[in-house]
Coordinates of C-alpha atoms and ligand atoms in Angstrom, one line a residue:
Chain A
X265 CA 0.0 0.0 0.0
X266 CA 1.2 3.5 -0.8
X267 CA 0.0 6.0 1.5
X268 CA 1.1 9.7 2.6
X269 CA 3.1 10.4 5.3
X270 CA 0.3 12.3 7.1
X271 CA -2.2 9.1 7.2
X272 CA -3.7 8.3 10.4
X273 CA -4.2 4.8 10.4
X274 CA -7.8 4.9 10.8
X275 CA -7.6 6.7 7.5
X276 CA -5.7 4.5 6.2
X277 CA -8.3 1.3 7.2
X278 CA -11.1 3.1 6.2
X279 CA -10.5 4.7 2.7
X280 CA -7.4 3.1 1.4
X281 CA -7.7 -0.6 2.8
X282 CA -12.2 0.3 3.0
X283 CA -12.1 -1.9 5.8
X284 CA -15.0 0.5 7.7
X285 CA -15.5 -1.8 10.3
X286 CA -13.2 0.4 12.5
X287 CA -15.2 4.2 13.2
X288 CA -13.9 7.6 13.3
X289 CA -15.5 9.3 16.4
X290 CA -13.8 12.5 17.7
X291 CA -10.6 11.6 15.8
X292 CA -8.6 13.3 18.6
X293 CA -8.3 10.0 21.1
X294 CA -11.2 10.9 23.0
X295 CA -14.2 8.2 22.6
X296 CA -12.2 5.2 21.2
X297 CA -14.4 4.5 18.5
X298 CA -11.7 4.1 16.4
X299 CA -9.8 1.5 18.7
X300 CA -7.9 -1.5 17.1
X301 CA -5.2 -3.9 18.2
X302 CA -1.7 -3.4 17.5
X303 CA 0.6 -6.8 17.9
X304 CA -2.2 -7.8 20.4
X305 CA -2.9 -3.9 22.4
X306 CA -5.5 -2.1 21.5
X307 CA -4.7 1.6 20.6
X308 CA -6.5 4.6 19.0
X309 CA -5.7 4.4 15.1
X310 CA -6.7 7.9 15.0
X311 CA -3.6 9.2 16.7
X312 CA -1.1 7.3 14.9
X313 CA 0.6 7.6 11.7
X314 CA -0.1 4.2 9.1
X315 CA 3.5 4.8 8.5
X316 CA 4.7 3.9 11.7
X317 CA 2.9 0.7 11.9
X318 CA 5.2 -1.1 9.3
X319 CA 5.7 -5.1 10.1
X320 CA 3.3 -4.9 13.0
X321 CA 0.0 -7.5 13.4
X322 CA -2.7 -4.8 13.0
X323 CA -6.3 -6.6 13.9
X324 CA -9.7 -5.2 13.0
X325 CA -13.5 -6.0 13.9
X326 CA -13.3 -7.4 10.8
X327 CA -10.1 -9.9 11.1
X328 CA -12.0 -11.2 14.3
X329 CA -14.0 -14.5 13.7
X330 CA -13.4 -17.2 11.1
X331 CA -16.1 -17.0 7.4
X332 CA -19.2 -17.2 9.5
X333 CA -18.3 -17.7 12.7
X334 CA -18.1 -14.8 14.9
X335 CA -15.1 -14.6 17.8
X336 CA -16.4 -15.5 21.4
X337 CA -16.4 -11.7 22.3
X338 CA -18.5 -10.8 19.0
X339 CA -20.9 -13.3 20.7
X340 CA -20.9 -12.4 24.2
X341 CA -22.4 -8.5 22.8
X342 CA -24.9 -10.0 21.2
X343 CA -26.0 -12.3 24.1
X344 CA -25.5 -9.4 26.4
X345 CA -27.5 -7.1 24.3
X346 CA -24.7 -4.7 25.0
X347 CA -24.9 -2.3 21.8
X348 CA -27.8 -0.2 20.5
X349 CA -26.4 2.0 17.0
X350 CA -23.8 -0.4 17.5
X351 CA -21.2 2.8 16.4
X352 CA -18.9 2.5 19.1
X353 CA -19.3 -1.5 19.0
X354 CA -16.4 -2.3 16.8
X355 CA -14.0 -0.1 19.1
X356 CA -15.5 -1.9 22.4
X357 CA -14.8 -5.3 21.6
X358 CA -11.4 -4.5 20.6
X359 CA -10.7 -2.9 23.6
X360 CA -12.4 -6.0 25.7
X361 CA -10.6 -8.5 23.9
X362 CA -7.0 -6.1 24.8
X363 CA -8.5 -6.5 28.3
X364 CA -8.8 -9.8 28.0
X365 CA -4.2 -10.1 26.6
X366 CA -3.5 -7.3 29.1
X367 CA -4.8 -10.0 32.1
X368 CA -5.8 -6.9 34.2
X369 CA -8.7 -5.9 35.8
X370 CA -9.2 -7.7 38.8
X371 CA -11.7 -5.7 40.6
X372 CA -15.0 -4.2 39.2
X373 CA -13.5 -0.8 39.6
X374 CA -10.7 -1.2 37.8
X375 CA -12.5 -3.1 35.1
X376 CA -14.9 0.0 34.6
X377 CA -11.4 2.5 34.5
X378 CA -10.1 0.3 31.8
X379 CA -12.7 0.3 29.3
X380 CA -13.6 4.0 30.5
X381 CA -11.6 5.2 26.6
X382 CA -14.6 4.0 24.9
X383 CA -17.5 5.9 25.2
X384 CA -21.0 5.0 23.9
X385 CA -23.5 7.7 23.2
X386 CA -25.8 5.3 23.5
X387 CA -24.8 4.2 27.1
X388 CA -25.0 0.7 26.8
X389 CA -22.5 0.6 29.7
X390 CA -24.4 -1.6 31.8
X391 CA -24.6 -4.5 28.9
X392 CA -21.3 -3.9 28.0
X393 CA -19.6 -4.6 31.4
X394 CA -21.9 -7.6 31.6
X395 CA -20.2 -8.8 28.8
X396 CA -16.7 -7.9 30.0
X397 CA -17.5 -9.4 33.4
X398 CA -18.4 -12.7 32.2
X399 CA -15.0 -12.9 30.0
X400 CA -13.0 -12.2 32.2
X401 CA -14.4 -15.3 34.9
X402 CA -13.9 -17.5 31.7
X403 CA -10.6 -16.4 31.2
X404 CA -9.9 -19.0 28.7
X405 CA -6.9 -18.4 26.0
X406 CA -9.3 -18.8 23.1
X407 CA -10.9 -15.9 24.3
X408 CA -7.8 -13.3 23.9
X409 CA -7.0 -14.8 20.8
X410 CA -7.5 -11.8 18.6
X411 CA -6.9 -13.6 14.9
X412 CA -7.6 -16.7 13.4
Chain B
X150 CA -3.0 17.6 8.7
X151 CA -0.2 20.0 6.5
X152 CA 1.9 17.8 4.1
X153 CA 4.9 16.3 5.9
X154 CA 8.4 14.1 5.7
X155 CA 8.2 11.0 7.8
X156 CA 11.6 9.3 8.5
X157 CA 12.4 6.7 10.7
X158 CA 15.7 7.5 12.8
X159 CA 17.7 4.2 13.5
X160 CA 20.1 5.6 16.5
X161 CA 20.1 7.8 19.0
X162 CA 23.4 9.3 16.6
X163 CA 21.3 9.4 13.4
X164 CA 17.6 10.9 15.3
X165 CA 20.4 13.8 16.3
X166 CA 21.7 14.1 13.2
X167 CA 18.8 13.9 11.4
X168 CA 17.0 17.0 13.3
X169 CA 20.5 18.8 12.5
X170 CA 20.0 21.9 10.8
X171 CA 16.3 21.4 11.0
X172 CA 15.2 21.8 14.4
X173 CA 12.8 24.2 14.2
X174 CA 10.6 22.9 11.6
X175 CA 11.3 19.3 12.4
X176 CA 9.7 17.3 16.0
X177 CA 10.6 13.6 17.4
X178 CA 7.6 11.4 16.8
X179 CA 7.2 9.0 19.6
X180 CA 3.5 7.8 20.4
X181 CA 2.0 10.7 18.4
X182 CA -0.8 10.8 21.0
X183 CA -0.3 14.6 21.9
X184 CA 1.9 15.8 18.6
X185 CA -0.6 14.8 15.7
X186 CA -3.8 15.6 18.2
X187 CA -1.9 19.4 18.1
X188 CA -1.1 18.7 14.3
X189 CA -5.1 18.1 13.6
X190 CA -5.8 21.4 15.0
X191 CA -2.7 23.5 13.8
X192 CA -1.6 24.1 16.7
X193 CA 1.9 21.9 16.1
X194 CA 2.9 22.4 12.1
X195 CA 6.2 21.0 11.3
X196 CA 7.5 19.5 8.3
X197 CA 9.4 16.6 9.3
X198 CA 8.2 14.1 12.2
X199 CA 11.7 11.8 12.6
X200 CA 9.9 8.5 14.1
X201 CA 12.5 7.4 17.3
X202 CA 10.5 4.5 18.1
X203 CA 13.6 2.4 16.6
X204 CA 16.3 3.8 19.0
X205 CA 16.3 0.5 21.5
X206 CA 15.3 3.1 24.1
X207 CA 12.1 1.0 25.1
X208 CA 13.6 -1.2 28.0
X209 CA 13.3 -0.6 31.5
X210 CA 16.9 -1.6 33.2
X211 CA 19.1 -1.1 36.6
X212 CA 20.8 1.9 36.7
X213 CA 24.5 2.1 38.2
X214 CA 23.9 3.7 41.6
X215 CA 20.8 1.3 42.0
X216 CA 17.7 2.8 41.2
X217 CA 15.9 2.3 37.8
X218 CA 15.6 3.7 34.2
X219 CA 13.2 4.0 32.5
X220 CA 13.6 4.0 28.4
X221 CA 12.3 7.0 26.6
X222 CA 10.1 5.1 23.9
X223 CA 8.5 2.5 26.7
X224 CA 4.8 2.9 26.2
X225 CA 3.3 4.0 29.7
X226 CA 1.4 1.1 30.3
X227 CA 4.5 -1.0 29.9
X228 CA 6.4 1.3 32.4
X229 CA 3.0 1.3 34.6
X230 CA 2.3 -2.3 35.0
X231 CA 6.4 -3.6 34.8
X232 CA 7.0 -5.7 38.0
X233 CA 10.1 -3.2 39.4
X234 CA 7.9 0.2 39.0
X235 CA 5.1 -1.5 40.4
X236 CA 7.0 -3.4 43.4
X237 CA 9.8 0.1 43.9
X238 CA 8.1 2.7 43.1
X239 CA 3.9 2.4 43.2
X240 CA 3.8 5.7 43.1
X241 CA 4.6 6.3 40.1
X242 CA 2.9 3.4 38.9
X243 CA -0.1 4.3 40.5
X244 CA -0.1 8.2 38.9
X245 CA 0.8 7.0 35.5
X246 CA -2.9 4.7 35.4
X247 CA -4.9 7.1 36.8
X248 CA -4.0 8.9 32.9
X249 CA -5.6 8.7 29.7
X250 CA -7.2 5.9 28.9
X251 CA -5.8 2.2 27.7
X252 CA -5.7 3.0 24.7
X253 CA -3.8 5.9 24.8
X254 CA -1.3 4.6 27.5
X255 CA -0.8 1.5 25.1
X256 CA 0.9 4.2 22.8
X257 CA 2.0 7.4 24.6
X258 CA 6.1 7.0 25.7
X259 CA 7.6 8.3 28.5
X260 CA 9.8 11.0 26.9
X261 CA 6.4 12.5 25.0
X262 CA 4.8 12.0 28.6
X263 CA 7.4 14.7 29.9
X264 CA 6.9 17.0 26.6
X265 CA 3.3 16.9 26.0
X266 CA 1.8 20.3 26.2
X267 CA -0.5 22.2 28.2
X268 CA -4.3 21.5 27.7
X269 CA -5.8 25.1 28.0
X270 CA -8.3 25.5 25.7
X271 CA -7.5 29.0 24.1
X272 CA -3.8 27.4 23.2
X273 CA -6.1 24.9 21.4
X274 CA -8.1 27.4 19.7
X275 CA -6.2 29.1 16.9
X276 CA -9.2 31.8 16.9
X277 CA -8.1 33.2 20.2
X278 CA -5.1 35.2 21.4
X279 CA -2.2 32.9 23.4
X280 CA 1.0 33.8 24.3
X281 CA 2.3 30.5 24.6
X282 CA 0.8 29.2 21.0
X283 CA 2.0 33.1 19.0
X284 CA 4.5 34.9 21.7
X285 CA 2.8 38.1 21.9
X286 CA -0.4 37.7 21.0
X287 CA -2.0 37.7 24.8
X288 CA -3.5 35.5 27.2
X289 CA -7.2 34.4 26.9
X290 CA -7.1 32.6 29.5
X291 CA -6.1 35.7 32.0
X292 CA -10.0 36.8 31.7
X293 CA -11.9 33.9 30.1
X294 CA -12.9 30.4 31.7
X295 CA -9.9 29.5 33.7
X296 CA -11.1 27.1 35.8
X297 CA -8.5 24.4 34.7
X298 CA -6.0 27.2 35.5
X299 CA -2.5 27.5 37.9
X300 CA -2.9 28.9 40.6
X301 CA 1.1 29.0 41.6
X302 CA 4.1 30.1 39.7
X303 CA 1.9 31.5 36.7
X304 CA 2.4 35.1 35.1
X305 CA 0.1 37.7 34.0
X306 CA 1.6 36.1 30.3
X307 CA 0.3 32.8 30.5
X308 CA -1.7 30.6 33.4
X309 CA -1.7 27.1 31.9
X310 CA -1.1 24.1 33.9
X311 CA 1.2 21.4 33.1
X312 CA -1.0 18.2 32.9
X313 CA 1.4 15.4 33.1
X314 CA 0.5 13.1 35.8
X315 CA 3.5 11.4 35.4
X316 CA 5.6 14.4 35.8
X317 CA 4.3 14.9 39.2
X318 CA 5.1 11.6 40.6
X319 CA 8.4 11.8 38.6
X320 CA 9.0 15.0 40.5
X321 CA 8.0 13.6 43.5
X322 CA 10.9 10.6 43.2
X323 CA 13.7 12.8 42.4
X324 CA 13.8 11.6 39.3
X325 CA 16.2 12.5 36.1
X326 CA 15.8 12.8 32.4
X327 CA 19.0 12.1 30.6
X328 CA 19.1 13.8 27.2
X329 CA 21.4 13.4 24.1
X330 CA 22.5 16.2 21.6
X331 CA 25.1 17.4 18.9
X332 CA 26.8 19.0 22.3
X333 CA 27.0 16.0 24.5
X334 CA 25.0 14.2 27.1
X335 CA 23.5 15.2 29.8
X336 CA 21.0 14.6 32.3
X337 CA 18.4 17.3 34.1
X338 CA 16.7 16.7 37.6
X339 CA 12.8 16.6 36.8
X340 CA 12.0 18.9 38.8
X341 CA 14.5 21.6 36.5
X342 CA 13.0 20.1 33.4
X343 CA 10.0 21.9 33.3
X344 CA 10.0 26.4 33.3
X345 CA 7.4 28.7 34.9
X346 CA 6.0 30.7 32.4
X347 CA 7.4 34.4 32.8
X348 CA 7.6 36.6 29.9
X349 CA 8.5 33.4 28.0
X350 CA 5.6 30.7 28.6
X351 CA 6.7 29.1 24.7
X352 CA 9.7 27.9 26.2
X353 CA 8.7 25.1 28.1
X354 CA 11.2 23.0 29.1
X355 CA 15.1 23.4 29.6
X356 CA 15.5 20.7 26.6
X357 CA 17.4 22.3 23.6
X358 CA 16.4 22.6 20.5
X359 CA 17.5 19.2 18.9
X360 CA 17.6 17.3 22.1
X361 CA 16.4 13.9 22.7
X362 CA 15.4 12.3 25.9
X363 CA 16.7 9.0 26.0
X364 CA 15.6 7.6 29.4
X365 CA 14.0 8.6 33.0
X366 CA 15.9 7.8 35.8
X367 CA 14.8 6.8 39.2
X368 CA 17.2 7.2 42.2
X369 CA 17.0 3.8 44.3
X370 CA 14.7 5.0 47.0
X371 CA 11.1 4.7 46.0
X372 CA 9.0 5.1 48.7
X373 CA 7.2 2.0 48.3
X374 CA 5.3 1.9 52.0
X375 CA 3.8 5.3 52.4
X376 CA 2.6 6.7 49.5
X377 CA -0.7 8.1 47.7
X378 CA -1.4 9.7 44.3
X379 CA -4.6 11.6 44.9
X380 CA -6.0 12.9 41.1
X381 CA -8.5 14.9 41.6
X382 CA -11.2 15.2 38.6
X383 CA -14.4 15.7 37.2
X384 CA -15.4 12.1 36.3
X385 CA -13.4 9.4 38.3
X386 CA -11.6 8.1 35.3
X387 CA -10.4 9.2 31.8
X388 CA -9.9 13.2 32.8
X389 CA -7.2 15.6 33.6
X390 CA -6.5 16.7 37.2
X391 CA -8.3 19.9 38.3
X392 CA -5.3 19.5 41.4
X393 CA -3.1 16.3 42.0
X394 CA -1.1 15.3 44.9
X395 CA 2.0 12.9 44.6
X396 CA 2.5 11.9 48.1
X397 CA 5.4 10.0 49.7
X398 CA 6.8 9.2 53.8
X399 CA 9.1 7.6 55.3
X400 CA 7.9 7.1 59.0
X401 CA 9.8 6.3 62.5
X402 CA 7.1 5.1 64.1
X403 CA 4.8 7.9 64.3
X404 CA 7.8 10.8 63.4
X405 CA 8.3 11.9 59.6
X406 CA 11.7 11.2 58.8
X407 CA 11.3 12.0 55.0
X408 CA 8.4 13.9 53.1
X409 CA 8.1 14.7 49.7
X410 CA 5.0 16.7 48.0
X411 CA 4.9 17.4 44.8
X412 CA 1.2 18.9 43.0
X413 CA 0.2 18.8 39.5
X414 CA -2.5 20.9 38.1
X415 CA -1.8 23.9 40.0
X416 CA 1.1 25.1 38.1
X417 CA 3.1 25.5 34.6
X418 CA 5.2 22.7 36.3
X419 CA 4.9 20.0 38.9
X420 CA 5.1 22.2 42.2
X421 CA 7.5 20.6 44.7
X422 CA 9.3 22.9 48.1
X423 CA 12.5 20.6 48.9
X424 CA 12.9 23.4 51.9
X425 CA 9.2 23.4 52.9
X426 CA 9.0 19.7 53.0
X427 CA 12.5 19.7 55.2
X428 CA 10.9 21.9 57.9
X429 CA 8.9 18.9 58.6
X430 CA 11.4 16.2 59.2
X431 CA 11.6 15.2 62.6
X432 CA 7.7 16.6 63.2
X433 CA 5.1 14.0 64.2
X434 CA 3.0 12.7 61.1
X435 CA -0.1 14.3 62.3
X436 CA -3.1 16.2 60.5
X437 CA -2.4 19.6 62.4
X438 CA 1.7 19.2 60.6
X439 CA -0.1 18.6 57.2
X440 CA -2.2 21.3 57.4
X441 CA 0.6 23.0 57.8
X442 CA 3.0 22.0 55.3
X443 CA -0.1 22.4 52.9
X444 CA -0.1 26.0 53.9
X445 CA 3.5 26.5 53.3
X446 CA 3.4 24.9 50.2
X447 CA 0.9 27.1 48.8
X448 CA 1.6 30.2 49.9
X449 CA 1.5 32.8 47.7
X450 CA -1.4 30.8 45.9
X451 CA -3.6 33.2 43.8
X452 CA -7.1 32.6 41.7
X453 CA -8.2 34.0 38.9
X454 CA -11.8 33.7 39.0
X455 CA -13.2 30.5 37.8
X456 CA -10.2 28.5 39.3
X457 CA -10.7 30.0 42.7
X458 CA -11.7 26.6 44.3
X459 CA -8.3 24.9 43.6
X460 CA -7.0 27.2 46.7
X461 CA -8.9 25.4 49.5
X462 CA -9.1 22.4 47.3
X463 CA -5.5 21.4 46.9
X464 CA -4.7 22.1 50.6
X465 CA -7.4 19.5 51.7
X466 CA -5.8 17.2 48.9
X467 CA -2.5 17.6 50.4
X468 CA -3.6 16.7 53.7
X469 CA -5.8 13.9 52.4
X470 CA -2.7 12.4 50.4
X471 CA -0.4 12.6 53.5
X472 CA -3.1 10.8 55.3
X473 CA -3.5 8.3 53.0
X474 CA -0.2 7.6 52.3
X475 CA 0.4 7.2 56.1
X476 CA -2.3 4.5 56.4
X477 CA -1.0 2.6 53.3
Ligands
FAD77 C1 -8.0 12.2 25.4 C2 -6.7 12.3 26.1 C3 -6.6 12.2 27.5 C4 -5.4 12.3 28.2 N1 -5.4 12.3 29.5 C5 -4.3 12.4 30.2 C6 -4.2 12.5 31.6 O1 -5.2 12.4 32.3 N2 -3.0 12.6 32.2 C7 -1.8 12.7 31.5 O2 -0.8 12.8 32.1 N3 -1.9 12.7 30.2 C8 -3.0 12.5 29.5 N4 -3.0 12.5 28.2 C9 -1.8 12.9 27.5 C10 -1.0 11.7 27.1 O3 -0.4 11.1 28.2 C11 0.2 12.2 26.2 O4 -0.4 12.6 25.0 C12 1.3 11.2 26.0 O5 1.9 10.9 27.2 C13 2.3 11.8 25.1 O6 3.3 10.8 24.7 P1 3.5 10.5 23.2 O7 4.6 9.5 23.2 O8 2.3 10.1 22.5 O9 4.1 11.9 22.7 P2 4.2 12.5 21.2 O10 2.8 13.0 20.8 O11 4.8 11.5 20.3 O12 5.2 13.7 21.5 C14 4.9 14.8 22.3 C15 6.0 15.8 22.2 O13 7.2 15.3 22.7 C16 8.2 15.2 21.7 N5 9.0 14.0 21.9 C17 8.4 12.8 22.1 N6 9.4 11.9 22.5 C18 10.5 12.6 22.6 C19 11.9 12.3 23.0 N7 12.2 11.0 23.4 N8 12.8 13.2 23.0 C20 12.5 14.5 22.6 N9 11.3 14.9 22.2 C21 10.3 14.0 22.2 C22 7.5 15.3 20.4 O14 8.3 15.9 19.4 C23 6.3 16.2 20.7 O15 6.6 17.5 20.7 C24 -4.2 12.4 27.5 C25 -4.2 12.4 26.1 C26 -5.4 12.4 25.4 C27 -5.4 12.4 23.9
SF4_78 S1 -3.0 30.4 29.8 FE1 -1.1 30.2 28.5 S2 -1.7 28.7 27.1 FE2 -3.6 29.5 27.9 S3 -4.2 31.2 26.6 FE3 -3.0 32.1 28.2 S4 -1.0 32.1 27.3 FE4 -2.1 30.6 26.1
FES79 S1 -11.8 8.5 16.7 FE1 -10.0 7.9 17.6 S2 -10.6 8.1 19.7 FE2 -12.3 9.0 18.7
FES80 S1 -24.1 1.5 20.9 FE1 -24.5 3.4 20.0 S2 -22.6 4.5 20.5 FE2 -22.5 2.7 21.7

């Protein structure tokens, strides 16, 4: 791919690559819409240069799941009921399953604090932690793996 | 964003060398997260970004005289959760996750930690007068909304806070940036890194021009008993801190044998009194000492309207940290 120097990466996904799965929100870092995981963290492609991703595993919403089949965490928001415009969706799982590699959040507090970079204007918050909640008792490796 | 040149810098040699004779239209690109946020609004408009991320200044090792350092690319979380800075020195571990979000601590680096810039929202808006954005041009802030404002140190030029919150723990430690450029290493005491504002408020820092931080480095006492970062904020998570209070003791029994206090959100820099806090060594650790050392600390303290609160605010905060930190 040939891109400008000045490419975002979220740019870059969604109108060289048209992989629109991933949303641009505020496009300043602020509501993690446009959250995808780098070599296995998730990060805000909005304030990084494509550029400077060069040889690194870059995951999607899309590159979740295999053909049909949707990835554990894709399931567990639908089950949950944890989306409503579903806009912010993409960037929440993303996040849960970098939750989910990180290994942190023990305590419900500290659960809330780390998916507190994606905001929902719909405020499914309550359905989203659910979700998270449930994960992270199941805890199994499956689970964090973010590619198949 | 403008058009820009992008070039990855391979040594610490070739990042210095690159910036050369273009210093002032060039910047170090390390997690982006402040630099192309300021580049989206024009408030940062280089023409060159020279990526450092390929340096091998993301490790976290022992330093010589037995304290820690910490590598200038290492992404915060990484510094935050690694077992040494957690185990030696929670507090800094402790200020560093109250920041941001996960997201942006999976990418933000130490060394852009140090030099991101202030969040006062007239230096964000090109529409408005600011001193510290176009030298000369005023200060909004002065008679607008300044509720996020300092209340120490500032001039009648510019009344932005430094926002770091790992700046103020940093401070806290006695920690020291070491920096690398066409004249030589060197290494500056956090506490010097950072300038009050004066008649100068778009110098920030005493980097030089061309300069590249290379590493933090933490001396080898960390405080890791009695300590507290108290952030305090409008939502409990993902905000900047109105006032913040990096608090550390060492305690003989019930007598403070060393205190350190340093406040963030109150001042163009993180706001630490090495003599104020030395007045108290010896003193019993009690609330009527903290109240007073909070005093000290502040005196001289002034409001500009909107930001009025922070004055009775950060003295309970100091008091509160102290506290906390004492029942650890
Ligand atoms: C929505 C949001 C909320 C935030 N909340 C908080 C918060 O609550 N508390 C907090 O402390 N921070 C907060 N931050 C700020 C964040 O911590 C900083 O943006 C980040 O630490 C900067 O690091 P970086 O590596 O991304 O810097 P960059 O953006 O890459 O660089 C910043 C500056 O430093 C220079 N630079 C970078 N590295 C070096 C180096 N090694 N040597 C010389 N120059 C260098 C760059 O040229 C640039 O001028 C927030 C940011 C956002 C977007
Ligand atoms: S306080 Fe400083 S940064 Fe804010 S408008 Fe005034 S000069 Fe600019
Ligand atoms: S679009 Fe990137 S955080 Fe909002
Ligand atoms: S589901 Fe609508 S923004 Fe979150």
């Amino acid at each position: 791919m040939k891109i400008s120097a000045w490419t975002t990466l979220v740019d870059a996904l969604r109108e060289h690559l048209q992989l629109t799965g991933t949303k641009k929100g505020c496009d300043h870092g602020q509501c993690g819409a446009c959250t995808v995981l780098i070599d296995g963290k998730h990060i805000n492609s909005c304030l990084t240069l494509a550029a400077m991703q060069t040889g690194k595993e870059i995951v999607t919403v899309e590159g979740l799941g295999s053909g049909d089949e949707l990835h554990p965490v894709q399931e567990a928001f639908i089950k949950h009921d944890a989306f409503q415009c579903g806009y912010c969706t993409p960037g929440q799982i993303c996040s849960t399953i970098g939750l989910l590699n990180m290994n942190k959040g023990s305590d419900p507090a500290e659960l809330r604090d780390l998916m507190s970079g994606n905001i929902c204007r719909c405020g499914a918050y309550a359905n989203i932690y659910k979700v998270v909640e449930e994960l992270k008792d199941r805890n199994t490796e499956a689970l964090s793996k973010n590619s198949n | 964003m403008n058009n820009i040149s992008y070039k990855r810098a391979e040594s610490v040699e070739n990042a210095i060398e690159q910036i050369g004779s273009e210093k002032e239209s060039s910047r170090f690109i390390g997690g982006g997260t402040n630099l192309l946020d300021l580049m989206k609004y024009r408030v940062e408009n280089p023409e060159h970004l020279i990526d450092i991320n390929h340096l091998d200044l993301s490790k976290i090792e022992n330093s010589d005289s037995g304290g820690l350092i910490l590598g200038a690319t290492k992404t915060n979380a990484d510094t935050a959760y690694h077992e040494k800075v957690e185990k030696r020195y929670p507090l800094l571990s402790e200020a560093m996750l109250s920041a941001a979000s996960a997201q942006l601590r999976n990418m933000a680096t130490n060394g852009g930690n140090l030099l991101q810039r202030t969040r006062c929202f007239y230096f964000y808006d090109t529409s408005t007068p600011c001193n510290k954005r176009e030298p000369g041009s005023g200060c909004s802030a002065l008679e607008g909304f300044n509720r996020l404002h300092a209340i120490l140190g500032e001039s009648e030029h510019c009344i932005a806070t430094h926002p770091s919150d790992m700046a103020v723990a940093l401070a806290a430690l006695d920690a020291t940036v070491h920096v690398s450029g066409s004249e030589g290493d060197r290494t500056i005491a956090v506490t010097d890194f950072h300038k009050l504002p004066g008649d100068t408020p778009h110098i920030e820092t005493n980097l030089e021009p061309g300069e590249v931080i290379t590493g933090i480095e933490l001396p080898e006492k960390g405080f890791e008993k009695n300590y507290h970062y108290l952030k305090v904020r409008d939502r409990p998570s993902y905000a900047f801190a109105l006032v913040s209070v990096a608090a550390a003791i060492e305690l003989e029994n019930t007598t403070i044998k060393d205190v350190r206090v340093a406040l963030g959100g109150v001042a163009h820099k993180p706001w630490r009194k090495p003599s104020v806090e030395k007045e108290f060594f010896g003193k019993g650790a009690n609330t009527e000492n903290f109240e007073q050392l909070a005093n000290k600390l502040t005196e001289g303290a002034k409001g500009y309207g909107d930001n009025d609160f922070k004055i009775p605010l950060v003295r309970k905060s100091i008091v509160r940290a102290l506290t906390e930190a004492m029942n650890k």
